[in-house]
mmCIF file of C-alpha atoms in Angstrom:
data_model
loop_
_atom_site.group_PDB
_atom_site.id
_atom_site.type_symbol
_atom_site.label_atom_id
_atom_site.label_comp_id
_atom_site.label_asym_id
_atom_site.label_seq_id
_atom_site.Cartn_x
_atom_site.Cartn_y
_atom_site.Cartn_z
ATOM 1 C CA UNK A 1 -19.633 3.373 0.242
ATOM 2 C CA UNK A 2 -16.719 2.489 -1.047
ATOM 3 C CA UNK A 3 -16.207 -0.975 -2.337
ATOM 4 C CA UNK A 4 -13.407 -3.136 -4.285
ATOM 5 C CA UNK A 5 -13.347 -6.009 -4.816
ATOM 6 C CA UNK A 6 -10.065 -7.937 -5.989
ATOM 7 C CA UNK A 7 -10.908 -12.061 -8.239
ATOM 8 C CA UNK A 8 -8.720 -14.189 -10.422
ATOM 9 C CA UNK A 9 -6.368 -15.707 -8.183
ATOM 10 C CA UNK A 10 -4.858 -18.831 -7.964
ATOM 11 C CA UNK A 11 -2.250 -21.011 -7.843
ATOM 12 C CA UNK A 12 -0.365 -21.718 -11.290
ATOM 13 C CA UNK A 13 2.877 -22.880 -12.407
ATOM 14 C CA UNK A 14 5.786 -21.186 -12.872
ATOM 15 C CA UNK A 15 5.859 -19.166 -16.337
ATOM 16 C CA UNK A 16 2.562 -19.415 -16.158
ATOM 17 C CA UNK A 17 -0.213 -16.435 -16.854
ATOM 18 C CA UNK A 18 -2.940 -15.160 -14.323
ATOM 19 C CA UNK A 19 -4.732 -12.269 -15.621
ATOM 20 C CA UNK A 20 -6.199 -10.432 -12.041
ATOM 21 C CA UNK A 21 -9.845 -7.617 -11.940
ATOM 22 C CA UNK A 22 -11.047 -5.004 -9.156
ATOM 23 C CA UNK A 23 -14.249 -3.866 -9.398
ATOM 24 C CA UNK A 24 -14.448 0.162 -8.443
ATOM 25 C CA UNK A 25 -17.952 1.265 -7.005
ATOM 26 C CA UNK A 26 -18.811 3.807 -4.229
ATOM 27 C CA UNK A 27 -15.246 6.501 -5.858
ATOM 28 C CA UNK A 28 -14.891 8.458 -8.626
ATOM 29 C CA UNK A 29 -12.881 6.012 -10.198
ATOM 30 C CA UNK A 30 -12.230 7.841 -13.793
ATOM 31 C CA UNK A 31 -11.141 10.088 -12.685
ATOM 32 C CA UNK A 32 -8.083 8.963 -9.818
ATOM 33 C CA UNK A 33 -4.808 7.081 -9.634
ATOM 34 C CA UNK A 34 -5.329 3.481 -9.138
ATOM 35 C CA UNK A 35 -2.904 0.560 -7.431
ATOM 36 C CA UNK A 36 -1.449 -2.831 -7.133
ATOM 37 C CA UNK A 37 -0.208 -3.074 -4.391
ATOM 38 C CA UNK A 38 0.859 -7.129 -3.098
ATOM 39 C CA UNK A 39 1.535 -8.430 0.257
ATOM 40 C CA UNK A 40 3.758 -11.667 -0.077
ATOM 41 C CA UNK A 41 2.757 -14.947 2.656
ATOM 42 C CA UNK A 42 4.397 -12.633 6.339
ATOM 43 C CA UNK A 43 6.103 -10.227 5.028
ATOM 44 C CA UNK A 44 5.726 -6.120 4.465
ATOM 45 C CA UNK A 45 3.696 -4.314 1.698
ATOM 46 C CA UNK A 46 5.563 -3.852 -1.439
ATOM 47 C CA UNK A 47 3.963 -1.051 -4.340
ATOM 48 C CA UNK A 48 3.591 -2.490 -8.026
ATOM 49 C CA UNK A 49 1.844 -0.733 -9.957
ATOM 50 C CA UNK A 50 -0.387 1.870 -10.616
ATOM 51 C CA UNK A 51 -2.090 3.842 -14.462
ATOM 52 C CA UNK A 52 -3.197 7.570 -14.056
ATOM 53 C CA UNK A 53 -7.128 8.432 -15.253
ATOM 54 C CA UNK A 54 -7.455 8.340 -18.931
ATOM 55 C CA UNK A 55 -4.665 5.023 -18.635
ATOM 56 C CA UNK A 56 -1.963 6.961 -20.741
ATOM 57 C CA UNK A 57 0.667 5.913 -17.957
ATOM 58 C CA UNK A 58 1.458 2.952 -16.477
ATOM 59 C CA UNK A 59 4.370 2.556 -13.877
ATOM 60 C CA UNK A 60 6.130 -0.386 -12.694
ATOM 61 C CA UNK A 61 7.983 -1.356 -9.994
ATOM 62 C CA UNK A 62 11.455 -2.675 -11.358
ATOM 63 C CA UNK A 63 10.489 -6.290 -10.403
ATOM 64 C CA UNK A 64 7.095 -7.073 -12.634
ATOM 65 C CA UNK A 65 8.733 -4.468 -15.591
ATOM 66 C CA UNK A 66 7.759 -6.087 -19.036
ATOM 67 C CA UNK A 67 5.971 -8.850 -16.792
ATOM 68 C CA UNK A 68 3.161 -7.814 -15.833
ATOM 69 C CA UNK A 69 0.367 -5.369 -17.420
ATOM 70 C CA UNK A 70 -1.875 -3.006 -15.498
ATOM 71 C CA UNK A 71 -4.853 -1.155 -17.425
ATOM 72 C CA UNK A 72 -8.469 -0.182 -16.227
ATOM 73 C CA UNK A 73 -12.315 0.274 -18.284
ATOM 74 C CA UNK A 74 -13.082 3.638 -16.689
ATOM 75 C CA UNK A 75 -16.680 2.658 -19.002
ATOM 76 C CA UNK A 76 -16.399 -0.380 -16.639
ATOM 77 C CA UNK A 77 -15.077 1.548 -13.155
ATOM 78 C CA UNK A 78 -12.516 -1.878 -13.178
ATOM 79 C CA UNK A 79 -9.104 -2.253 -12.386
ATOM 80 C CA UNK A 80 -6.786 -5.654 -14.106
ATOM 81 C CA UNK A 81 -3.790 -6.633 -13.817
ATOM 82 C CA UNK A 82 -2.236 -8.673 -16.292
ATOM 83 C CA UNK A 83 0.623 -10.908 -15.059
ATOM 84 C CA UNK A 84 3.065 -13.324 -17.340
ATOM 85 C CA UNK A 85 5.814 -14.994 -16.974
ATOM 86 C CA UNK A 86 5.109 -15.420 -13.491
ATOM 87 C CA UNK A 87 8.184 -16.061 -10.859
ATOM 88 C CA UNK A 88 7.794 -17.521 -7.482
ATOM 89 C CA UNK A 89 8.460 -14.699 -5.432
ATOM 90 C CA UNK A 90 5.129 -12.899 -6.806
ATOM 91 C CA UNK A 91 3.637 -15.186 -4.670
ATOM 92 C CA UNK A 92 1.394 -12.725 -2.739
ATOM 93 C CA UNK A 93 -1.810 -10.996 -1.594
ATOM 94 C CA UNK A 94 -2.609 -8.677 -4.248
ATOM 95 C CA UNK A 95 -4.633 -5.931 -3.327
ATOM 96 C CA UNK A 96 -5.590 -3.104 -5.405
ATOM 97 C CA UNK A 97 -6.065 0.604 -4.016
ATOM 98 C CA UNK A 98 -6.986 4.266 -4.937
ATOM 99 C CA UNK A 99 -4.185 6.156 -5.199
ATOM 100 C CA UNK A 100 -4.460 10.266 -4.740
ATOM 101 C CA UNK A 101 -1.171 11.623 -4.463
ATOM 102 C CA UNK A 102 0.468 8.478 -3.341
ATOM 103 C CA UNK A 103 -1.814 7.728 -0.832
ATOM 104 C CA UNK A 104 -3.792 4.700 -0.984
ATOM 105 C CA UNK A 105 -7.161 5.489 0.667
ATOM 106 C CA UNK A 106 -9.268 2.646 0.245
ATOM 107 C CA UNK A 107 -8.467 -1.027 -0.638
ATOM 108 C CA UNK A 108 -9.706 -4.260 -2.016
ATOM 109 C CA UNK A 109 -9.760 -7.373 0.353
ATOM 110 C CA UNK A 110 -7.257 -8.506 -1.165
ATOM 111 C CA UNK A 111 -6.729 -12.050 -3.912
ATOM 112 C CA UNK A 112 -4.130 -14.473 -3.783
ATOM 113 C CA UNK A 113 -1.778 -15.681 -6.077
ATOM 114 C CA UNK A 114 0.320 -19.019 -5.734
ATOM 115 C CA UNK A 115 2.807 -19.695 -7.844
ATOM 116 C CA UNK A 116 4.338 -23.176 -7.593
ATOM 117 C CA UNK A 117 5.171 -25.869 -9.362
ATOM 118 C CA UNK B 1 13.402 1.222 -5.361
ATOM 119 C CA UNK B 2 14.580 0.306 -1.980
ATOM 120 C CA UNK B 3 12.287 0.357 1.489
ATOM 121 C CA UNK B 4 12.282 2.842 4.028
ATOM 122 C CA UNK B 5 13.333 1.574 6.999
ATOM 123 C CA UNK B 6 11.004 0.622 9.857
ATOM 124 C CA UNK B 7 12.006 -0.354 13.568
ATOM 125 C CA UNK B 8 10.934 -4.493 13.208
ATOM 126 C CA UNK B 9 9.014 -4.180 16.671
ATOM 127 C CA UNK B 10 7.450 -1.292 18.970
ATOM 128 C CA UNK B 11 6.483 -1.592 22.183
ATOM 129 C CA UNK B 12 3.985 0.460 24.932
ATOM 130 C CA UNK B 13 1.608 -0.661 27.668
ATOM 131 C CA UNK B 14 -1.452 0.768 27.757
ATOM 132 C CA UNK B 15 -1.482 4.279 28.350
ATOM 133 C CA UNK B 16 1.658 5.401 27.269
ATOM 134 C CA UNK B 17 3.236 6.462 23.295
ATOM 135 C CA UNK B 18 5.286 5.432 21.296
ATOM 136 C CA UNK B 19 6.913 6.273 18.293
ATOM 137 C CA UNK B 20 7.680 4.780 15.113
ATOM 138 C CA UNK B 21 10.865 5.418 12.439
ATOM 139 C CA UNK B 22 11.137 5.564 8.841
ATOM 140 C CA UNK B 23 14.020 6.935 6.874
ATOM 141 C CA UNK B 24 14.432 7.326 3.405
ATOM 142 C CA UNK B 25 17.700 5.351 2.733
ATOM 143 C CA UNK B 26 18.947 7.272 -0.150
ATOM 144 C CA UNK B 27 18.774 10.292 -2.070
ATOM 145 C CA UNK B 28 16.639 8.658 -4.842
ATOM 146 C CA UNK B 29 13.759 7.464 -2.641
ATOM 147 C CA UNK B 30 14.401 11.537 0.321
ATOM 148 C CA UNK B 31 10.698 11.495 2.260
ATOM 149 C CA UNK B 32 8.494 14.018 1.209
ATOM 150 C CA UNK B 33 5.771 15.470 2.234
ATOM 151 C CA UNK B 34 3.641 12.538 0.641
ATOM 152 C CA UNK B 35 4.392 9.820 3.256
ATOM 153 C CA UNK B 36 1.531 8.027 4.392
ATOM 154 C CA UNK B 37 0.411 5.526 7.363
ATOM 155 C CA UNK B 38 -0.664 2.421 7.513
ATOM 156 C CA UNK B 39 -1.939 0.135 9.769
ATOM 157 C CA UNK B 40 -2.906 -3.379 8.900
ATOM 158 C CA UNK B 41 -4.649 -5.752 11.776
ATOM 159 C CA UNK B 42 -3.098 -9.693 10.788
ATOM 160 C CA UNK B 43 -5.262 -11.107 7.533
ATOM 161 C CA UNK B 44 -7.330 -7.819 6.852
ATOM 162 C CA UNK B 45 -6.285 -5.195 5.142
ATOM 163 C CA UNK B 46 -4.474 -1.858 5.613
ATOM 164 C CA UNK B 47 -5.830 1.233 6.395
ATOM 165 C CA UNK B 48 -5.064 4.848 5.460
ATOM 166 C CA UNK B 49 -4.234 6.233 9.282
ATOM 167 C CA UNK B 50 -2.311 9.155 8.239
ATOM 168 C CA UNK B 51 -1.498 11.454 5.101
ATOM 169 C CA UNK B 52 0.564 14.076 3.626
ATOM 170 C CA UNK B 53 3.428 13.411 7.161
ATOM 171 C CA UNK B 54 0.786 14.769 10.192
ATOM 172 C CA UNK B 55 -3.630 14.550 8.327
ATOM 173 C CA UNK B 56 -5.498 12.462 9.893
ATOM 174 C CA UNK B 57 -8.753 10.823 7.223
ATOM 175 C CA UNK B 58 -11.445 10.992 9.167
ATOM 176 C CA UNK B 59 -12.918 8.694 11.401
ATOM 177 C CA UNK B 60 -8.664 8.286 13.059
ATOM 178 C CA UNK B 61 -8.547 8.932 17.046
ATOM 179 C CA UNK B 62 -6.442 11.679 16.745
ATOM 180 C CA UNK B 63 -3.963 9.390 19.247
ATOM 181 C CA UNK B 64 -1.967 8.776 16.509
ATOM 182 C CA UNK B 65 0.222 11.295 14.662
ATOM 183 C CA UNK B 66 2.839 11.803 11.906
ATOM 184 C CA UNK B 67 5.626 14.242 11.895
ATOM 185 C CA UNK B 68 9.279 14.698 9.637
ATOM 186 C CA UNK B 69 12.549 15.644 9.958
ATOM 187 C CA UNK B 70 15.294 15.548 7.562
ATOM 188 C CA UNK B 71 14.468 12.157 6.020
ATOM 189 C CA UNK B 72 12.183 11.026 9.200
ATOM 190 C CA UNK B 73 9.515 10.169 8.813
ATOM 191 C CA UNK B 74 7.295 9.219 12.650
ATOM 192 C CA UNK B 75 4.262 7.871 13.660
ATOM 193 C CA UNK B 76 3.125 8.542 17.211
ATOM 194 C CA UNK B 77 0.604 6.440 19.213
ATOM 195 C CA UNK B 78 -0.500 8.586 22.476
ATOM 196 C CA UNK B 79 -2.146 6.985 24.934
ATOM 197 C CA UNK B 80 -1.588 3.347 23.812
ATOM 198 C CA UNK B 81 -4.872 1.213 23.628
ATOM 199 C CA UNK B 82 -5.044 -2.718 23.368
ATOM 200 C CA UNK B 83 -6.628 -3.022 19.731
ATOM 201 C CA UNK B 84 -3.987 -0.801 19.056
ATOM 202 C CA UNK B 85 -1.585 -3.412 18.743
ATOM 203 C CA UNK B 86 -1.186 -3.927 14.890
ATOM 204 C CA UNK B 87 1.107 -3.867 12.139
ATOM 205 C CA UNK B 88 1.908 -0.446 11.226
ATOM 206 C CA UNK B 89 4.023 1.049 7.283
ATOM 207 C CA UNK B 90 5.399 4.309 6.053
ATOM 208 C CA UNK B 91 4.678 5.646 2.433
ATOM 209 C CA UNK B 92 6.172 7.986 0.245
ATOM 210 C CA UNK B 93 7.009 9.128 -3.470
ATOM 211 C CA UNK B 94 10.190 8.326 -5.322
ATOM 212 C CA UNK B 95 11.906 11.047 -7.784
ATOM 213 C CA UNK B 96 10.071 8.785 -10.631
ATOM 214 C CA UNK B 97 6.779 9.403 -8.595
ATOM 215 C CA UNK B 98 6.573 5.538 -7.707
ATOM 216 C CA UNK B 99 5.570 4.498 -4.128
ATOM 217 C CA UNK B 100 7.341 2.535 -1.570
ATOM 218 C CA UNK B 101 7.281 1.212 1.113
ATOM 219 C CA UNK B 102 8.723 1.216 4.479
ATOM 220 C CA UNK B 103 9.509 -3.240 5.883
ATOM 221 C CA UNK B 104 6.765 -2.236 9.006
ATOM 222 C CA UNK B 105 6.593 -2.372 12.205
ATOM 223 C CA UNK B 106 4.997 -4.452 14.454
ATOM 224 C CA UNK B 107 3.463 -2.479 17.419
ATOM 225 C CA UNK B 108 2.264 -4.870 20.962
ATOM 226 C CA UNK B 109 0.934 -3.327 23.352
ATOM 227 C CA UNK B 110 1.947 -4.937 26.643
#
């Protein structure tokens, strides 16, 4: 059974930082792209970032470029998202998801990030 | 990176069919052959129900079908059932290799 479990969310002030983690099991983690997708309260889905299997290639939505960094540890089947200089508009439920040819087959349960003073 | 365009709502009675459209807004976000559709219940993670325009993952009923014409993809739900009431999102890849979602469609079963 494929499982993705996110952690690390919480309340942070504008300009602050958070690091999200996603533990993956039951899936060929090291052979696949991984992504973060977020959903602001009451809003739709927004793809945020993805990383290729060996970690050498990363891709971001324009609104987070230069502030967010996606990384992975294939030895630990773990995905991370370092979020710096957070803004109110980054408030959302963040999902990690497996990505195969631009589709997201498996999703975590999501972790909430709230940016507020 | 502009979102794909979906109608905000759709509805149908049990047993009927309903079709939800998904349109690429510009040449940078053409609807490709990598269109996917997701079903999301309130408080739950999205679930992949269609990928590569027409393919269904294992376990997804064949009442769900996908198609594409020009720059518009469509999801058709046939034989509507009460538990089809959910939000539906399309997605596609962009010219730069990223992914963009539609704004979502709330499907109501009357």
